[in-house]
Amino acid sequence: MSEETSVAARGLTLVFTGNGKGKTTAALGMALRAWGQGMKVLILQFIKGSWKCGELIAAEKLGPNFVIRQMGEGFIRCSNDKGLDGHRAAAQNALEEAKKAMREGAADMVVLDEINCAVHYGLVDVEDVLDIIRSKPPGLHLVLTGRNVANEVVGSADLVTEMREVKHPFAVGIPAQKGIEF
Ligand code: ATP
Ligand code: MG
């Protein structure tokens, strides 16, 4: 679509959730599309940390308008012990970064990758996510990914897509593949 539309740009809140593969991939594809339109993209990854996926390598090549920051502590093994304190602090820090970027107008699209999982694990309060959606600048696109999205977030979003697993190679023991998973 190259022709201008007569409708004023309207920032949307988009959610990719569900148990099937493709949530983060969908957000990255949308981010690439936005970047191509000259928009500034900021991707803050909750939970994920220190794992050099292909998208991080790509982001370095795409330059300052396509930024990915891994803000997490890595995989969560147990959801109900003190071991979550570090994860919680990291998630709170990521939330603050998101609010700051929105306040300062640092991006036209903000992707909060795996934030739904952060809420599910109790690292982030759902009210804080609703606050972010409510305080979003009108022109900014906000993308939230991760399994188990809270109903309240669904209620506040403009678009919600649920990826449903039909088949996944893990089920027959095929491990993660370069270019597909990382
Ligand atoms: P991707 O990052 O590939 O788009 P995703 O964001 O939909 O996947 P997550 O729930 O964030 O999925 O999980 C990330 C990792 O788990 C990926 O390596 C992905 O391939 C794998 N995965 C996703 N869905 C499934 C599934 N249904 N069964 C097994 N592994 C899965
Ligand atoms: Mg994901």
PDB file of C-alpha atoms and ligand atoms in Angstrom:
ATOM      1  CA  MET A   1       0.000   0.000   0.000  1.00  0.00           C
ATOM      2  CA  SER A   2       1.827   3.077  -1.141  1.00  0.00           C
ATOM      3  CA  GLU A   3      -1.051   5.529  -1.505  1.00  0.00           C
ATOM      4  CA  GLU A   4      -1.781   7.881   1.355  1.00  0.00           C
ATOM      5  CA  THR A   5      -4.995   7.273   3.214  1.00  0.00           C
ATOM      6  CA  SER A   6      -7.227  10.146   4.199  1.00  0.00           C
ATOM      7  CA  VAL A   7      -7.717   8.698   7.685  1.00  0.00           C
ATOM      8  CA  ALA A   8      -5.498  10.179  10.421  1.00  0.00           C
ATOM      9  CA  ALA A   9      -2.880   7.717  11.695  1.00  0.00           C
ATOM     10  CA  ARG A  10      -4.233   5.919  14.709  1.00  0.00           C
ATOM     11  CA  GLY A  11      -2.011   3.976  17.068  1.00  0.00           C
ATOM     12  CA  LEU A  12      -3.295   0.516  17.837  1.00  0.00           C
ATOM     13  CA  THR A  13      -2.841  -1.969  20.654  1.00  0.00           C
ATOM     14  CA  LEU A  14      -2.163  -5.394  19.179  1.00  0.00           C
ATOM     15  CA  VAL A  15      -1.865  -8.737  20.970  1.00  0.00           C
ATOM     16  CA  PHE A  16      -0.333 -12.000  19.731  1.00  0.00           C
ATOM     17  CA  THR A  17      -1.076 -14.865  22.098  1.00  0.00           C
ATOM     18  CA  GLY A  18      -1.884 -18.590  22.094  1.00  0.00           C
ATOM     19  CA  ASN A  19       0.010 -21.898  22.364  1.00  0.00           C
ATOM     20  CA  GLY A  20       1.122 -22.065  18.732  1.00  0.00           C
ATOM     21  CA  LYS A  21       4.403 -20.822  17.332  1.00  0.00           C
ATOM     22  CA  GLY A  22       4.576 -17.415  15.677  1.00  0.00           C
ATOM     23  CA  LYS A  23       3.787 -14.760  18.279  1.00  0.00           C
ATOM     24  CA  THR A  24       7.209 -13.135  18.505  1.00  0.00           C
ATOM     25  CA  THR A  25       7.737 -13.766  14.793  1.00  0.00           C
ATOM     26  CA  ALA A  26       4.516 -11.895  13.974  1.00  0.00           C
ATOM     27  CA  ALA A  27       5.582  -8.956  16.121  1.00  0.00           C
ATOM     28  CA  LEU A  28       9.008  -8.886  14.441  1.00  0.00           C
ATOM     29  CA  GLY A  29       7.392  -8.952  11.009  1.00  0.00           C
ATOM     30  CA  MET A  30       5.162  -6.044  11.922  1.00  0.00           C
ATOM     31  CA  ALA A  31       8.132  -4.193  13.377  1.00  0.00           C
ATOM     32  CA  LEU A  32      10.020  -4.678  10.108  1.00  0.00           C
ATOM     33  CA  ARG A  33       7.040  -3.345   8.192  1.00  0.00           C
ATOM     34  CA  ALA A  34       6.893  -0.269  10.419  1.00  0.00           C
ATOM     35  CA  TRP A  35      10.660   0.276  10.132  1.00  0.00           C
ATOM     36  CA  GLY A  36      10.320   0.130   6.360  1.00  0.00           C
ATOM     37  CA  GLN A  37       7.803   2.952   6.591  1.00  0.00           C
ATOM     38  CA  GLY A  38      10.397   5.105   8.331  1.00  0.00           C
ATOM     39  CA  MET A  39       8.987   4.511  11.793  1.00  0.00           C
ATOM     40  CA  LYS A  40      11.122   4.088  14.902  1.00  0.00           C
ATOM     41  CA  VAL A  41      10.735   0.685  16.510  1.00  0.00           C
ATOM     42  CA  LEU A  42      11.612  -0.305  20.067  1.00  0.00           C
ATOM     43  CA  ILE A  43      11.314  -3.951  21.085  1.00  0.00           C
ATOM     44  CA  LEU A  44      11.672  -4.683  24.792  1.00  0.00           C
ATOM     45  CA  GLN A  45      11.865  -8.367  25.579  1.00  0.00           C
ATOM     46  CA  PHE A  46      10.559  -9.538  28.928  1.00  0.00           C
ATOM     47  CA  ILE A  47      11.984 -12.760  30.432  1.00  0.00           C
ATOM     48  CA  LYS A  48      14.355 -13.303  27.481  1.00  0.00           C
ATOM     49  CA  GLY A  49      18.008 -12.512  28.167  1.00  0.00           C
ATOM     50  CA  SER A  50      21.464 -13.055  26.677  1.00  0.00           C
ATOM     51  CA  TRP A  51      20.411 -15.197  23.743  1.00  0.00           C
ATOM     52  CA  LYS A  52      21.666 -13.882  20.430  1.00  0.00           C
ATOM     53  CA  CYS A  53      18.753 -14.702  18.143  1.00  0.00           C
ATOM     54  CA  GLY A  54      18.914 -13.793  14.445  1.00  0.00           C
ATOM     55  CA  GLU A  55      16.664 -10.811  15.052  1.00  0.00           C
ATOM     56  CA  LEU A  56      19.287  -9.223  17.316  1.00  0.00           C
ATOM     57  CA  ILE A  57      21.911  -9.577  14.603  1.00  0.00           C
ATOM     58  CA  ALA A  58      19.453  -8.134  12.067  1.00  0.00           C
ATOM     59  CA  ALA A  59      18.612  -5.212  14.370  1.00  0.00           C
ATOM     60  CA  GLU A  60      22.283  -4.219  14.518  1.00  0.00           C
ATOM     61  CA  LYS A  61      22.266  -4.005  10.741  1.00  0.00           C
ATOM     62  CA  LEU A  62      18.970  -2.125  10.545  1.00  0.00           C
ATOM     63  CA  GLY A  63      20.405   0.700  12.639  1.00  0.00           C
ATOM     64  CA  PRO A  64      19.094   3.090  15.287  1.00  0.00           C
ATOM     65  CA  ASN A  65      15.436   2.986  14.218  1.00  0.00           C
ATOM     66  CA  PHE A  66      15.157  -0.723  14.988  1.00  0.00           C
ATOM     67  CA  VAL A  67      16.199  -1.449  18.546  1.00  0.00           C
ATOM     68  CA  ILE A  68      15.787  -4.726  20.432  1.00  0.00           C
ATOM     69  CA  ARG A  69      16.675  -4.888  24.117  1.00  0.00           C
ATOM     70  CA  GLN A  70      16.618  -8.131  26.061  1.00  0.00           C
ATOM     71  CA  MET A  71      15.526  -7.083  29.525  1.00  0.00           C
ATOM     72  CA  GLY A  72      14.979 -10.472  31.164  1.00  0.00           C
ATOM     73  CA  GLU A  73      16.901 -13.042  33.164  1.00  0.00           C
ATOM     74  CA  GLY A  74      16.293 -15.992  30.866  1.00  0.00           C
ATOM     75  CA  PHE A  75      14.045 -19.029  31.216  1.00  0.00           C
ATOM     76  CA  ILE A  76      11.766 -19.322  34.244  1.00  0.00           C
ATOM     77  CA  ARG A  77      11.961 -22.794  35.751  1.00  0.00           C
ATOM     78  CA  CYS A  78       9.732 -22.421  38.780  1.00  0.00           C
ATOM     79  CA  SER A  79       6.860 -20.003  39.201  1.00  0.00           C
ATOM     80  CA  ASN A  80       6.270 -19.975  42.951  1.00  0.00           C
ATOM     81  CA  ASP A  81       9.520 -19.525  44.828  1.00  0.00           C
ATOM     82  CA  LYS A  82      11.881 -16.741  45.827  1.00  0.00           C
ATOM     83  CA  GLY A  83      13.846 -17.458  42.665  1.00  0.00           C
ATOM     84  CA  LEU A  84      11.401 -15.186  40.875  1.00  0.00           C
ATOM     85  CA  ASP A  85      12.647 -12.050  42.674  1.00  0.00           C
ATOM     86  CA  GLY A  86      15.355 -11.395  40.096  1.00  0.00           C
ATOM     87  CA  HIS A  87      12.897 -11.993  37.256  1.00  0.00           C
ATOM     88  CA  ARG A  88      10.433  -9.625  38.899  1.00  0.00           C
ATOM     89  CA  ALA A  89      12.983  -6.829  39.258  1.00  0.00           C
ATOM     90  CA  ALA A  90      14.020  -7.264  35.620  1.00  0.00           C
ATOM     91  CA  ALA A  91      10.400  -7.151  34.451  1.00  0.00           C
ATOM     92  CA  GLN A  92       9.709  -4.018  36.502  1.00  0.00           C
ATOM     93  CA  ASN A  93      12.766  -2.413  34.943  1.00  0.00           C
ATOM     94  CA  ALA A  94      11.492  -3.324  31.463  1.00  0.00           C
ATOM     95  CA  LEU A  95       8.111  -1.779  32.330  1.00  0.00           C
ATOM     96  CA  GLU A  96       9.797   1.459  33.395  1.00  0.00           C
ATOM     97  CA  GLU A  97      11.772   1.522  30.140  1.00  0.00           C
ATOM     98  CA  ALA A  98       8.542   1.083  28.172  1.00  0.00           C
ATOM     99  CA  LYS A  99       6.856   3.950  30.029  1.00  0.00           C
ATOM    100  CA  LYS A 100       9.904   6.175  29.559  1.00  0.00           C
ATOM    101  CA  ALA A 101      10.084   5.469  25.813  1.00  0.00           C
ATOM    102  CA  MET A 102       6.377   6.253  25.468  1.00  0.00           C
ATOM    103  CA  ARG A 103       6.670   9.453  27.536  1.00  0.00           C
ATOM    104  CA  GLU A 104       9.650  10.687  25.564  1.00  0.00           C
ATOM    105  CA  GLY A 105       8.195   9.731  22.182  1.00  0.00           C
ATOM    106  CA  ALA A 106      11.303   7.616  21.516  1.00  0.00           C
ATOM    107  CA  ALA A 107       9.443   5.200  19.219  1.00  0.00           C
ATOM    108  CA  ASP A 108       6.454   4.981  16.874  1.00  0.00           C
ATOM    109  CA  MET A 109       6.013   1.285  17.607  1.00  0.00           C
ATOM    110  CA  VAL A 110       6.775  -0.346  20.949  1.00  0.00           C
ATOM    111  CA  VAL A 111       6.782  -4.147  21.152  1.00  0.00           C
ATOM    112  CA  LEU A 112       6.618  -5.646  24.636  1.00  0.00           C
ATOM    113  CA  ASP A 113       7.649  -9.188  23.791  1.00  0.00           C
ATOM    114  CA  GLU A 114       6.524 -11.917  26.234  1.00  0.00           C
ATOM    115  CA  ILE A 115       4.844  -9.376  28.514  1.00  0.00           C
ATOM    116  CA  ASN A 116       1.751 -11.596  28.679  1.00  0.00           C
ATOM    117  CA  CYS A 117       3.910 -14.369  30.146  1.00  0.00           C
ATOM    118  CA  ALA A 118       5.399 -11.895  32.614  1.00  0.00           C
ATOM    119  CA  VAL A 119       1.878 -11.113  33.823  1.00  0.00           C
ATOM    120  CA  HIS A 120       0.986 -14.823  33.911  1.00  0.00           C
ATOM    121  CA  TYR A 121       4.027 -15.559  36.105  1.00  0.00           C
ATOM    122  CA  GLY A 122       3.196 -12.673  38.437  1.00  0.00           C
ATOM    123  CA  LEU A 123       6.261 -10.624  37.469  1.00  0.00           C
ATOM    124  CA  VAL A 124       4.108  -7.729  36.252  1.00  0.00           C
ATOM    125  CA  ASP A 125       0.737  -6.617  37.560  1.00  0.00           C
ATOM    126  CA  VAL A 126      -2.008  -6.673  34.937  1.00  0.00           C
ATOM    127  CA  GLU A 127      -3.025  -3.191  36.122  1.00  0.00           C
ATOM    128  CA  ASP A 128       0.390  -1.883  35.039  1.00  0.00           C
ATOM    129  CA  VAL A 129      -0.182  -3.265  31.528  1.00  0.00           C
ATOM    130  CA  LEU A 130      -3.634  -1.679  31.405  1.00  0.00           C
ATOM    131  CA  ASP A 131      -2.054   1.624  32.545  1.00  0.00           C
ATOM    132  CA  ILE A 132       0.462   1.412  29.698  1.00  0.00           C
ATOM    133  CA  ILE A 133      -2.343   0.794  27.195  1.00  0.00           C
ATOM    134  CA  ARG A 134      -4.354   3.712  28.617  1.00  0.00           C
ATOM    135  CA  SER A 135      -1.413   6.125  28.654  1.00  0.00           C
ATOM    136  CA  LYS A 136      -0.207   5.216  25.170  1.00  0.00           C
ATOM    137  CA  PRO A 137       0.290   8.291  22.934  1.00  0.00           C
ATOM    138  CA  PRO A 138      -2.547   8.295  20.350  1.00  0.00           C
ATOM    139  CA  GLY A 139      -0.250   7.715  17.348  1.00  0.00           C
ATOM    140  CA  LEU A 140       1.872   4.941  18.848  1.00  0.00           C
ATOM    141  CA  HIS A 141       1.404   1.279  17.957  1.00  0.00           C
ATOM    142  CA  LEU A 142       1.801  -1.005  20.965  1.00  0.00           C
ATOM    143  CA  VAL A 143       2.357  -4.727  20.413  1.00  0.00           C
ATOM    144  CA  LEU A 144       2.065  -7.224  23.278  1.00  0.00           C
ATOM    145  CA  THR A 145       3.099 -10.842  22.834  1.00  0.00           C
ATOM    146  CA  GLY A 146       3.096 -14.039  24.865  1.00  0.00           C
ATOM    147  CA  ARG A 147       0.932 -16.959  25.858  1.00  0.00           C
ATOM    148  CA  ASN A 148      -1.892 -16.735  28.367  1.00  0.00           C
ATOM    149  CA  VAL A 149      -2.891 -13.123  27.813  1.00  0.00           C
ATOM    150  CA  ALA A 150      -5.096 -11.750  30.597  1.00  0.00           C
ATOM    151  CA  ASN A 151      -8.764 -11.197  29.734  1.00  0.00           C
ATOM    152  CA  GLU A 152      -8.502  -7.567  30.847  1.00  0.00           C
ATOM    153  CA  VAL A 153      -5.742  -6.965  28.287  1.00  0.00           C
ATOM    154  CA  VAL A 154      -7.859  -8.581  25.563  1.00  0.00           C
ATOM    155  CA  GLY A 155     -10.638  -6.209  26.568  1.00  0.00           C
ATOM    156  CA  SER A 156      -8.376  -3.170  26.104  1.00  0.00           C
ATOM    157  CA  ALA A 157      -6.722  -4.204  22.824  1.00  0.00           C
ATOM    158  CA  ASP A 158      -7.777  -3.288  19.279  1.00  0.00           C
ATOM    159  CA  LEU A 159      -6.527  -6.526  17.730  1.00  0.00           C
ATOM    160  CA  VAL A 160      -5.984  -9.934  19.315  1.00  0.00           C
ATOM    161  CA  THR A 161      -4.719 -12.922  17.346  1.00  0.00           C
ATOM    162  CA  GLU A 162      -4.429 -16.327  18.981  1.00  0.00           C
ATOM    163  CA  MET A 163      -1.851 -18.673  17.446  1.00  0.00           C
ATOM    164  CA  ARG A 164      -3.106 -22.247  17.839  1.00  0.00           C
ATOM    165  CA  GLU A 165      -0.760 -25.201  17.662  1.00  0.00           C
ATOM    166  CA  VAL A 166      -1.722 -27.645  14.945  1.00  0.00           C
ATOM    167  CA  LYS A 167       1.704 -29.292  14.659  1.00  0.00           C
ATOM    168  CA  HIS A 168       5.128 -28.455  16.035  1.00  0.00           C
ATOM    169  CA  PRO A 169       8.405 -30.260  15.244  1.00  0.00           C
ATOM    170  CA  PHE A 170       9.301 -30.404  18.976  1.00  0.00           C
ATOM    171  CA  ALA A 171       6.549 -33.015  19.368  1.00  0.00           C
ATOM    172  CA  VAL A 172       8.593 -35.514  17.346  1.00  0.00           C
ATOM    173  CA  GLY A 173      11.892 -34.536  18.927  1.00  0.00           C
ATOM    174  CA  ILE A 174      13.188 -32.094  16.293  1.00  0.00           C
ATOM    175  CA  PRO A 175      15.206 -29.458  18.182  1.00  0.00           C
ATOM    176  CA  ALA A 176      15.188 -25.676  17.649  1.00  0.00           C
ATOM    177  CA  GLN A 177      16.548 -24.721  14.223  1.00  0.00           C
ATOM    178  CA  LYS A 178      18.654 -21.719  13.199  1.00  0.00           C
ATOM    179  CA  GLY A 179      16.545 -19.218  11.253  1.00  0.00           C
ATOM    180  CA  ILE A 180      13.320 -20.744  12.565  1.00  0.00           C
ATOM    181  CA  GLU A 181      13.631 -20.511  16.345  1.00  0.00           C
ATOM    182  CA  PHE A 182      16.783 -18.448  16.845  1.00  0.00           C
TER     183      PHE A 182
HETATM  184  P1  ATP B   1       8.449 -17.594  17.882  1.00  0.00           P
HETATM  185  O1  ATP B   1       9.450 -16.793  18.687  1.00  0.00           O
HETATM  186  O2  ATP B   1       9.116 -18.694  17.143  1.00  0.00           O
HETATM  187  O3  ATP B   1       7.532 -16.734  17.063  1.00  0.00           O
HETATM  188  P2  ATP B   1       6.433 -17.790  19.900  1.00  0.00           P
HETATM  189  O4  ATP B   1       6.761 -16.393  20.252  1.00  0.00           O
HETATM  190  O5  ATP B   1       5.075 -18.051  19.330  1.00  0.00           O
HETATM  191  O6  ATP B   1       7.527 -18.373  18.927  1.00  0.00           O
HETATM  192  P3  ATP B   1       6.958 -18.601  22.625  1.00  0.00           P
HETATM  193  O7  ATP B   1       5.820 -19.078  23.446  1.00  0.00           O
HETATM  194  O8  ATP B   1       7.491 -17.240  22.868  1.00  0.00           O
HETATM  195  O9  ATP B   1       6.561 -18.802  21.090  1.00  0.00           O
HETATM  196  O10 ATP B   1       8.088 -19.676  22.732  1.00  0.00           O
HETATM  197  C1  ATP B   1       9.323 -19.469  22.135  1.00  0.00           C
HETATM  198  C2  ATP B   1       9.976 -20.771  21.723  1.00  0.00           C
HETATM  199  O11 ATP B   1       9.153 -21.897  21.950  1.00  0.00           O
HETATM  200  C3  ATP B   1      10.274 -20.823  20.225  1.00  0.00           C
HETATM  201  O12 ATP B   1      11.526 -21.421  20.073  1.00  0.00           O
HETATM  202  C4  ATP B   1       9.211 -21.681  19.638  1.00  0.00           C
HETATM  203  O13 ATP B   1       9.567 -22.434  18.492  1.00  0.00           O
HETATM  204  C5  ATP B   1       8.886 -22.593  20.750  1.00  0.00           C
HETATM  205  N1  ATP B   1       7.475 -22.946  20.659  1.00  0.00           N
HETATM  206  C6  ATP B   1       6.472 -22.115  20.321  1.00  0.00           C
HETATM  207  N2  ATP B   1       5.298 -22.776  20.267  1.00  0.00           N
HETATM  208  C7  ATP B   1       5.587 -24.062  20.579  1.00  0.00           C
HETATM  209  C8  ATP B   1       4.803 -25.259  20.682  1.00  0.00           C
HETATM  210  N3  ATP B   1       3.490 -25.218  20.457  1.00  0.00           N
HETATM  211  N4  ATP B   1       5.446 -26.399  21.025  1.00  0.00           N
HETATM  212  C9  ATP B   1       6.761 -26.406  21.251  1.00  0.00           C
HETATM  213  N5  ATP B   1       7.553 -25.326  21.172  1.00  0.00           N
HETATM  214  C10 ATP B   1       6.977 -24.152  20.840  1.00  0.00           C
HETATM  215 MG    MG B   2       7.532 -15.443  21.855  1.00  0.00          MG
END
